Amino acid sequence: LEINTFGILVIGYIFGNFCFFALGIFFKEIQDYVYNSRYKLLIPSFAIFVAAQYLFHGVYGLNYIIGGAPVLALAVVSITFTVILCMCMEYKEIKILSMIGSSSMIIYLAHILASSSVRIVLTNVFHVRDYYPNIFLGCITGIFLPIIAFKLASRLGLKFIFAVPVR
């Protein structure tokens, strides 16, 4: 008897994420209600989001590795808050978010170099081993250093560095 482990992994992945597919279909049914009530729902959904994160990570000391119902509940609460927040911000132009969004491919291509460079410098040069400065500075530089590098490369006529290779 041969067991197809790839097939088992694929089926497990599909069934493991089917709940999000089903919730997406459900949300489509209530989307108009949520949209029309978005400003009334924003503060309560934020409060539930913060409380759920605090309970999950702080009080119970859980993480996403455990899986199961607690992770699903936290994911649903977090996604719900994010969707409502996005609905509230729909027509508001926030320039920094627009810049980050339009630079997402550049950030994707170069964030590892920028973030890991900061971590190496903080750890080896400044002997900072605390998680919080590493995470904070790593995220900031992982987002903004690639944008700065792209703008500098564009000014110097080196935009091709961030382009797809052409044959």
JSON list of C-alpha atoms in Angstrom, two decimals:
[
{"chain": "A", "resi": 1, "resn": "LEU", "atom": "CA", "xyz": [0.00, 0.00, 0.00]},
{"chain": "A", "resi": 2, "resn": "GLU", "atom": "CA", "xyz": [1.52, 3.28, -1.17]},
{"chain": "A", "resi": 3, "resn": "ILE", "atom": "CA", "xyz": [0.55, 6.54, 0.50]},
{"chain": "A", "resi": 4, "resn": "ASN", "atom": "CA", "xyz": [0.55, 9.70, -1.59]},
{"chain": "A", "resi": 5, "resn": "THR", "atom": "CA", "xyz": [1.82, 12.22, 0.97]},
{"chain": "A", "resi": 6, "resn": "PHE", "atom": "CA", "xyz": [1.58, 15.12, -1.49]},
{"chain": "A", "resi": 7, "resn": "GLY", "atom": "CA", "xyz": [-2.11, 14.38, -2.05]},
{"chain": "A", "resi": 8, "resn": "ILE", "atom": "CA", "xyz": [-2.70, 14.18, 1.69]},
{"chain": "A", "resi": 9, "resn": "LEU", "atom": "CA", "xyz": [-0.95, 17.54, 2.19]},
{"chain": "A", "resi": 10, "resn": "VAL", "atom": "CA", "xyz": [-3.01, 19.18, -0.56]},
{"chain": "A", "resi": 11, "resn": "ILE", "atom": "CA", "xyz": [-6.28, 17.81, 0.78]},
{"chain": "A", "resi": 12, "resn": "GLY", "atom": "CA", "xyz": [-5.30, 18.82, 4.32]},
{"chain": "A", "resi": 13, "resn": "TYR", "atom": "CA", "xyz": [-4.49, 22.33, 3.10]},
{"chain": "A", "resi": 14, "resn": "ILE", "atom": "CA", "xyz": [-7.80, 22.61, 1.26]},
{"chain": "A", "resi": 15, "resn": "PHE", "atom": "CA", "xyz": [-9.86, 21.36, 4.20]},
{"chain": "A", "resi": 16, "resn": "GLY", "atom": "CA", "xyz": [-7.81, 23.44, 6.64]},
{"chain": "A", "resi": 17, "resn": "ASN", "atom": "CA", "xyz": [-8.61, 26.63, 4.75]},
{"chain": "A", "resi": 18, "resn": "PHE", "atom": "CA", "xyz": [-12.13, 25.78, 3.57]},
{"chain": "A", "resi": 19, "resn": "CYS", "atom": "CA", "xyz": [-13.60, 27.55, 6.60]},
{"chain": "A", "resi": 20, "resn": "PHE", "atom": "CA", "xyz": [-12.23, 30.86, 5.26]},
{"chain": "A", "resi": 21, "resn": "PHE", "atom": "CA", "xyz": [-13.78, 30.16, 1.85]},
{"chain": "A", "resi": 22, "resn": "ALA", "atom": "CA", "xyz": [-17.12, 29.42, 3.53]},
{"chain": "A", "resi": 23, "resn": "LEU", "atom": "CA", "xyz": [-16.85, 32.55, 5.71]},
{"chain": "A", "resi": 24, "resn": "GLY", "atom": "CA", "xyz": [-16.11, 34.59, 2.58]},
{"chain": "A", "resi": 25, "resn": "ILE", "atom": "CA", "xyz": [-19.33, 33.31, 1.01]},
{"chain": "A", "resi": 26, "resn": "PHE", "atom": "CA", "xyz": [-21.22, 34.14, 4.21]},
{"chain": "A", "resi": 27, "resn": "PHE", "atom": "CA", "xyz": [-19.72, 37.62, 4.32]},
{"chain": "A", "resi": 28, "resn": "LYS", "atom": "CA", "xyz": [-20.85, 38.25, 0.75]},
{"chain": "A", "resi": 29, "resn": "GLU", "atom": "CA", "xyz": [-24.41, 37.70, 2.01]},
{"chain": "A", "resi": 30, "resn": "ILE", "atom": "CA", "xyz": [-24.09, 40.29, 4.83]},
{"chain": "A", "resi": 31, "resn": "GLN", "atom": "CA", "xyz": [-21.72, 42.67, 3.03]},
{"chain": "A", "resi": 32, "resn": "ASP", "atom": "CA", "xyz": [-24.33, 45.37, 2.42]},
{"chain": "A", "resi": 33, "resn": "TYR", "atom": "CA", "xyz": [-25.39, 45.40, 6.08]},
{"chain": "A", "resi": 34, "resn": "VAL", "atom": "CA", "xyz": [-21.78, 45.62, 7.26]},
{"chain": "A", "resi": 35, "resn": "TYR", "atom": "CA", "xyz": [-20.99, 48.35, 4.73]},
{"chain": "A", "resi": 36, "resn": "ASN", "atom": "CA", "xyz": [-24.02, 50.43, 5.73]},
{"chain": "A", "resi": 37, "resn": "SER", "atom": "CA", "xyz": [-23.17, 49.97, 9.44]},
{"chain": "A", "resi": 38, "resn": "ARG", "atom": "CA", "xyz": [-19.38, 50.23, 9.10]},
{"chain": "A", "resi": 39, "resn": "TYR", "atom": "CA", "xyz": [-18.94, 53.37, 11.21]},
{"chain": "A", "resi": 40, "resn": "LYS", "atom": "CA", "xyz": [-21.09, 51.94, 14.03]},
{"chain": "A", "resi": 41, "resn": "LEU", "atom": "CA", "xyz": [-19.20, 48.64, 13.87]},
{"chain": "A", "resi": 42, "resn": "LEU", "atom": "CA", "xyz": [-15.67, 50.08, 13.81]},
{"chain": "A", "resi": 43, "resn": "ILE", "atom": "CA", "xyz": [-15.18, 50.80, 17.54]},
{"chain": "A", "resi": 44, "resn": "PRO", "atom": "CA", "xyz": [-16.83, 47.58, 18.78]},
{"chain": "A", "resi": 45, "resn": "SER", "atom": "CA", "xyz": [-14.90, 45.46, 16.27]},
{"chain": "A", "resi": 46, "resn": "PHE", "atom": "CA", "xyz": [-11.66, 47.20, 17.32]},
{"chain": "A", "resi": 47, "resn": "ALA", "atom": "CA", "xyz": [-12.41, 46.55, 21.00]},
{"chain": "A", "resi": 48, "resn": "ILE", "atom": "CA", "xyz": [-13.16, 42.88, 20.30]},
{"chain": "A", "resi": 49, "resn": "PHE", "atom": "CA", "xyz": [-9.99, 42.63, 18.18]},
{"chain": "A", "resi": 50, "resn": "VAL", "atom": "CA", "xyz": [-7.77, 44.09, 20.94]},
{"chain": "A", "resi": 51, "resn": "ALA", "atom": "CA", "xyz": [-9.43, 41.98, 23.64]},
{"chain": "A", "resi": 52, "resn": "ALA", "atom": "CA", "xyz": [-9.12, 38.80, 21.57]},
{"chain": "A", "resi": 53, "resn": "GLN", "atom": "CA", "xyz": [-5.45, 39.44, 20.82]},
{"chain": "A", "resi": 54, "resn": "TYR", "atom": "CA", "xyz": [-4.76, 40.21, 24.48]},
{"chain": "A", "resi": 55, "resn": "LEU", "atom": "CA", "xyz": [-6.52, 37.08, 25.72]},
{"chain": "A", "resi": 56, "resn": "PHE", "atom": "CA", "xyz": [-5.01, 34.81, 23.08]},
{"chain": "A", "resi": 57, "resn": "HIS", "atom": "CA", "xyz": [-1.40, 35.98, 23.35]},
{"chain": "A", "resi": 58, "resn": "GLY", "atom": "CA", "xyz": [-1.21, 37.67, 26.75]},
{"chain": "A", "resi": 59, "resn": "VAL", "atom": "CA", "xyz": [-3.50, 35.86, 29.15]},
{"chain": "A", "resi": 60, "resn": "TYR", "atom": "CA", "xyz": [-3.41, 32.37, 27.66]},
{"chain": "A", "resi": 61, "resn": "GLY", "atom": "CA", "xyz": [0.07, 32.63, 26.10]},
{"chain": "A", "resi": 62, "resn": "LEU", "atom": "CA", "xyz": [-1.06, 30.90, 22.91]},
{"chain": "A", "resi": 63, "resn": "ASN", "atom": "CA", "xyz": [0.36, 31.17, 19.40]},
{"chain": "A", "resi": 64, "resn": "TYR", "atom": "CA", "xyz": [-0.78, 30.17, 15.93]},
{"chain": "A", "resi": 65, "resn": "ILE", "atom": "CA", "xyz": [0.99, 26.82, 16.01]},
{"chain": "A", "resi": 66, "resn": "ILE", "atom": "CA", "xyz": [-1.74, 25.28, 18.19]},
{"chain": "A", "resi": 67, "resn": "GLY", "atom": "CA", "xyz": [-4.32, 25.58, 15.41]},
{"chain": "A", "resi": 68, "resn": "GLY", "atom": "CA", "xyz": [-7.94, 24.67, 15.98]},
{"chain": "A", "resi": 69, "resn": "ALA", "atom": "CA", "xyz": [-10.90, 26.71, 17.19]},
{"chain": "A", "resi": 70, "resn": "PRO", "atom": "CA", "xyz": [-8.98, 29.41, 19.15]},
{"chain": "A", "resi": 71, "resn": "VAL", "atom": "CA", "xyz": [-6.86, 30.29, 16.12]},
{"chain": "A", "resi": 72, "resn": "LEU", "atom": "CA", "xyz": [-9.91, 30.26, 13.84]},
{"chain": "A", "resi": 73, "resn": "ALA", "atom": "CA", "xyz": [-11.83, 32.53, 16.23]},
{"chain": "A", "resi": 74, "resn": "LEU", "atom": "CA", "xyz": [-8.91, 34.96, 16.46]},
{"chain": "A", "resi": 75, "resn": "ALA", "atom": "CA", "xyz": [-8.50, 34.96, 12.67]},
{"chain": "A", "resi": 76, "resn": "VAL", "atom": "CA", "xyz": [-12.20, 35.69, 12.13]},
{"chain": "A", "resi": 77, "resn": "VAL", "atom": "CA", "xyz": [-12.17, 38.53, 14.68]},
{"chain": "A", "resi": 78, "resn": "SER", "atom": "CA", "xyz": [-8.97, 40.00, 13.16]},
{"chain": "A", "resi": 79, "resn": "ILE", "atom": "CA", "xyz": [-10.18, 39.72, 9.56]},
{"chain": "A", "resi": 80, "resn": "THR", "atom": "CA", "xyz": [-13.56, 41.22, 10.49]},
{"chain": "A", "resi": 81, "resn": "PHE", "atom": "CA", "xyz": [-11.93, 44.25, 12.11]},
{"chain": "A", "resi": 82, "resn": "THR", "atom": "CA", "xyz": [-9.56, 44.70, 9.15]},
{"chain": "A", "resi": 83, "resn": "VAL", "atom": "CA", "xyz": [-12.41, 44.54, 6.62]},
{"chain": "A", "resi": 84, "resn": "ILE", "atom": "CA", "xyz": [-14.52, 47.06, 8.58]},
{"chain": "A", "resi": 85, "resn": "LEU", "atom": "CA", "xyz": [-11.52, 49.38, 8.96]},
{"chain": "A", "resi": 86, "resn": "CYS", "atom": "CA", "xyz": [-10.85, 49.18, 5.21]},
{"chain": "A", "resi": 87, "resn": "MET", "atom": "CA", "xyz": [-14.52, 49.93, 4.48]},
{"chain": "A", "resi": 88, "resn": "CYS", "atom": "CA", "xyz": [-14.29, 53.03, 6.69]},
{"chain": "A", "resi": 89, "resn": "MET", "atom": "CA", "xyz": [-11.11, 54.19, 4.95]},
{"chain": "A", "resi": 90, "resn": "GLU", "atom": "CA", "xyz": [-12.43, 53.48, 1.46]},
{"chain": "A", "resi": 91, "resn": "TYR", "atom": "CA", "xyz": [-12.58, 57.08, 0.22]},
{"chain": "A", "resi": 92, "resn": "LYS", "atom": "CA", "xyz": [-9.87, 58.57, 2.39]},
{"chain": "A", "resi": 93, "resn": "GLU", "atom": "CA", "xyz": [-6.56, 59.05, 0.66]},
{"chain": "A", "resi": 94, "resn": "ILE", "atom": "CA", "xyz": [-3.65, 58.44, 3.00]},
{"chain": "A", "resi": 95, "resn": "LYS", "atom": "CA", "xyz": [-0.58, 59.31, 0.99]},
{"chain": "A", "resi": 96, "resn": "ILE", "atom": "CA", "xyz": [1.87, 57.11, 2.90]},
{"chain": "A", "resi": 97, "resn": "LEU", "atom": "CA", "xyz": [-0.38, 54.06, 2.49]},
{"chain": "A", "resi": 98, "resn": "SER", "atom": "CA", "xyz": [-0.77, 54.85, -1.21]},
{"chain": "A", "resi": 99, "resn": "MET", "atom": "CA", "xyz": [3.00, 55.09, -1.57]},
{"chain": "A", "resi": 100, "resn": "ILE", "atom": "CA", "xyz": [3.57, 51.81, 0.29]},
{"chain": "A", "resi": 101, "resn": "GLY", "atom": "CA", "xyz": [0.83, 50.08, -1.71]},
{"chain": "A", "resi": 102, "resn": "SER", "atom": "CA", "xyz": [2.13, 51.26, -5.06]},
{"chain": "A", "resi": 103, "resn": "SER", "atom": "CA", "xyz": [5.64, 50.16, -4.05]},
{"chain": "A", "resi": 104, "resn": "SER", "atom": "CA", "xyz": [4.62, 46.72, -2.81]},
{"chain": "A", "resi": 105, "resn": "MET", "atom": "CA", "xyz": [6.56, 44.79, -5.48]},
{"chain": "A", "resi": 106, "resn": "ILE", "atom": "CA", "xyz": [9.74, 46.75, -4.75]},
{"chain": "A", "resi": 107, "resn": "ILE", "atom": "CA", "xyz": [9.23, 46.16, -1.02]},
{"chain": "A", "resi": 108, "resn": "TYR", "atom": "CA", "xyz": [8.62, 42.47, -1.67]},
{"chain": "A", "resi": 109, "resn": "LEU", "atom": "CA", "xyz": [11.82, 42.18, -3.71]},
{"chain": "A", "resi": 110, "resn": "ALA", "atom": "CA", "xyz": [14.14, 43.99, -1.28]},
{"chain": "A", "resi": 111, "resn": "HIS", "atom": "CA", "xyz": [12.66, 43.79, 2.22]},
{"chain": "A", "resi": 112, "resn": "ILE", "atom": "CA", "xyz": [14.72, 40.77, 3.29]},
{"chain": "A", "resi": 113, "resn": "LEU", "atom": "CA", "xyz": [18.00, 42.53, 2.48]},
{"chain": "A", "resi": 114, "resn": "ALA", "atom": "CA", "xyz": [16.96, 45.68, 4.32]},
{"chain": "A", "resi": 115, "resn": "SER", "atom": "CA", "xyz": [15.42, 43.99, 7.37]},
{"chain": "A", "resi": 116, "resn": "SER", "atom": "CA", "xyz": [18.15, 41.43, 7.87]},
{"chain": "A", "resi": 117, "resn": "SER", "atom": "CA", "xyz": [20.85, 44.10, 7.46]},
{"chain": "A", "resi": 118, "resn": "VAL", "atom": "CA", "xyz": [19.30, 46.06, 10.33]},
{"chain": "A", "resi": 119, "resn": "ARG", "atom": "CA", "xyz": [19.09, 42.92, 12.46]},
{"chain": "A", "resi": 120, "resn": "ILE", "atom": "CA", "xyz": [22.75, 42.10, 11.79]},
{"chain": "A", "resi": 121, "resn": "VAL", "atom": "CA", "xyz": [23.88, 45.65, 12.62]},
{"chain": "A", "resi": 122, "resn": "LEU", "atom": "CA", "xyz": [21.74, 45.84, 15.77]},
{"chain": "A", "resi": 123, "resn": "THR", "atom": "CA", "xyz": [22.91, 42.44, 16.98]},
{"chain": "A", "resi": 124, "resn": "ASN", "atom": "CA", "xyz": [26.61, 42.47, 16.03]},
{"chain": "A", "resi": 125, "resn": "VAL", "atom": "CA", "xyz": [27.53, 46.16, 16.16]},
{"chain": "A", "resi": 126, "resn": "PHE", "atom": "CA", "xyz": [25.23, 47.55, 18.86]},
{"chain": "A", "resi": 127, "resn": "HIS", "atom": "CA", "xyz": [24.72, 44.24, 20.74]},
{"chain": "A", "resi": 128, "resn": "VAL", "atom": "CA", "xyz": [20.95, 44.75, 20.84]},
{"chain": "A", "resi": 129, "resn": "ARG", "atom": "CA", "xyz": [19.32, 41.35, 21.26]},
{"chain": "A", "resi": 130, "resn": "ASP", "atom": "CA", "xyz": [15.91, 42.50, 22.43]},
{"chain": "A", "resi": 131, "resn": "TYR", "atom": "CA", "xyz": [13.06, 41.51, 20.10]},
{"chain": "A", "resi": 132, "resn": "TYR", "atom": "CA", "xyz": [11.17, 44.78, 20.10]},
{"chain": "A", "resi": 133, "resn": "PRO", "atom": "CA", "xyz": [13.82, 47.12, 18.64]},
{"chain": "A", "resi": 134, "resn": "ASN", "atom": "CA", "xyz": [14.76, 44.43, 16.11]},
{"chain": "A", "resi": 135, "resn": "ILE", "atom": "CA", "xyz": [11.16, 43.91, 15.01]},
{"chain": "A", "resi": 136, "resn": "PHE", "atom": "CA", "xyz": [10.30, 47.62, 14.97]},
{"chain": "A", "resi": 137, "resn": "LEU", "atom": "CA", "xyz": [13.41, 48.81, 13.13]},
{"chain": "A", "resi": 138, "resn": "GLY", "atom": "CA", "xyz": [13.37, 45.74, 10.88]},
{"chain": "A", "resi": 139, "resn": "CYS", "atom": "CA", "xyz": [9.80, 46.46, 9.78]},
{"chain": "A", "resi": 140, "resn": "ILE", "atom": "CA", "xyz": [10.43, 50.18, 9.26]},
{"chain": "A", "resi": 141, "resn": "THR", "atom": "CA", "xyz": [13.59, 49.63, 7.22]},
{"chain": "A", "resi": 142, "resn": "GLY", "atom": "CA", "xyz": [12.09, 46.62, 5.43]},
{"chain": "A", "resi": 143, "resn": "ILE", "atom": "CA", "xyz": [9.36, 48.88, 4.11]},
{"chain": "A", "resi": 144, "resn": "PHE", "atom": "CA", "xyz": [11.06, 52.24, 3.59]},
{"chain": "A", "resi": 145, "resn": "LEU", "atom": "CA", "xyz": [14.64, 51.34, 2.63]},
{"chain": "A", "resi": 146, "resn": "PRO", "atom": "CA", "xyz": [13.52, 49.51, -0.55]},
{"chain": "A", "resi": 147, "resn": "ILE", "atom": "CA", "xyz": [11.39, 52.53, -1.51]},
{"chain": "A", "resi": 148, "resn": "ILE", "atom": "CA", "xyz": [14.33, 54.88, -0.94]},
{"chain": "A", "resi": 149, "resn": "ALA", "atom": "CA", "xyz": [16.63, 52.55, -2.92]},
{"chain": "A", "resi": 150, "resn": "PHE", "atom": "CA", "xyz": [14.15, 52.45, -5.81]},
{"chain": "A", "resi": 151, "resn": "LYS", "atom": "CA", "xyz": [13.78, 56.23, -5.89]},
{"chain": "A", "resi": 152, "resn": "LEU", "atom": "CA", "xyz": [17.58, 56.62, -5.81]},
{"chain": "A", "resi": 153, "resn": "ALA", "atom": "CA", "xyz": [18.03, 54.00, -8.55]},
{"chain": "A", "resi": 154, "resn": "SER", "atom": "CA", "xyz": [15.41, 55.79, -10.67]},
{"chain": "A", "resi": 155, "resn": "ARG", "atom": "CA", "xyz": [17.18, 59.13, -10.32]},
{"chain": "A", "resi": 156, "resn": "LEU", "atom": "CA", "xyz": [20.50, 57.54, -11.28]},
{"chain": "A", "resi": 157, "resn": "GLY", "atom": "CA", "xyz": [18.97, 55.83, -14.33]},
{"chain": "A", "resi": 158, "resn": "LEU", "atom": "CA", "xyz": [19.31, 52.38, -12.75]},
{"chain": "A", "resi": 159, "resn": "LYS", "atom": "CA", "xyz": [15.60, 51.55, -12.59]},
{"chain": "A", "resi": 160, "resn": "PHE", "atom": "CA", "xyz": [16.34, 48.24, -14.36]},
{"chain": "A", "resi": 161, "resn": "ILE", "atom": "CA", "xyz": [17.72, 46.86, -11.07]},
{"chain": "A", "resi": 162, "resn": "PHE", "atom": "CA", "xyz": [14.12, 46.47, -9.88]},
{"chain": "A", "resi": 163, "resn": "ALA", "atom": "CA", "xyz": [12.72, 45.35, -13.23]},
{"chain": "A", "resi": 164, "resn": "VAL", "atom": "CA", "xyz": [11.90, 41.91, -14.57]},
{"chain": "A", "resi": 165, "resn": "PRO", "atom": "CA", "xyz": [14.78, 40.58, -16.70]},
{"chain": "A", "resi": 166, "resn": "VAL", "atom": "CA", "xyz": [14.12, 40.89, -20.45]},
{"chain": "A", "resi": 167, "resn": "ARG", "atom": "CA", "xyz": [15.63, 38.49, -22.96]}
]
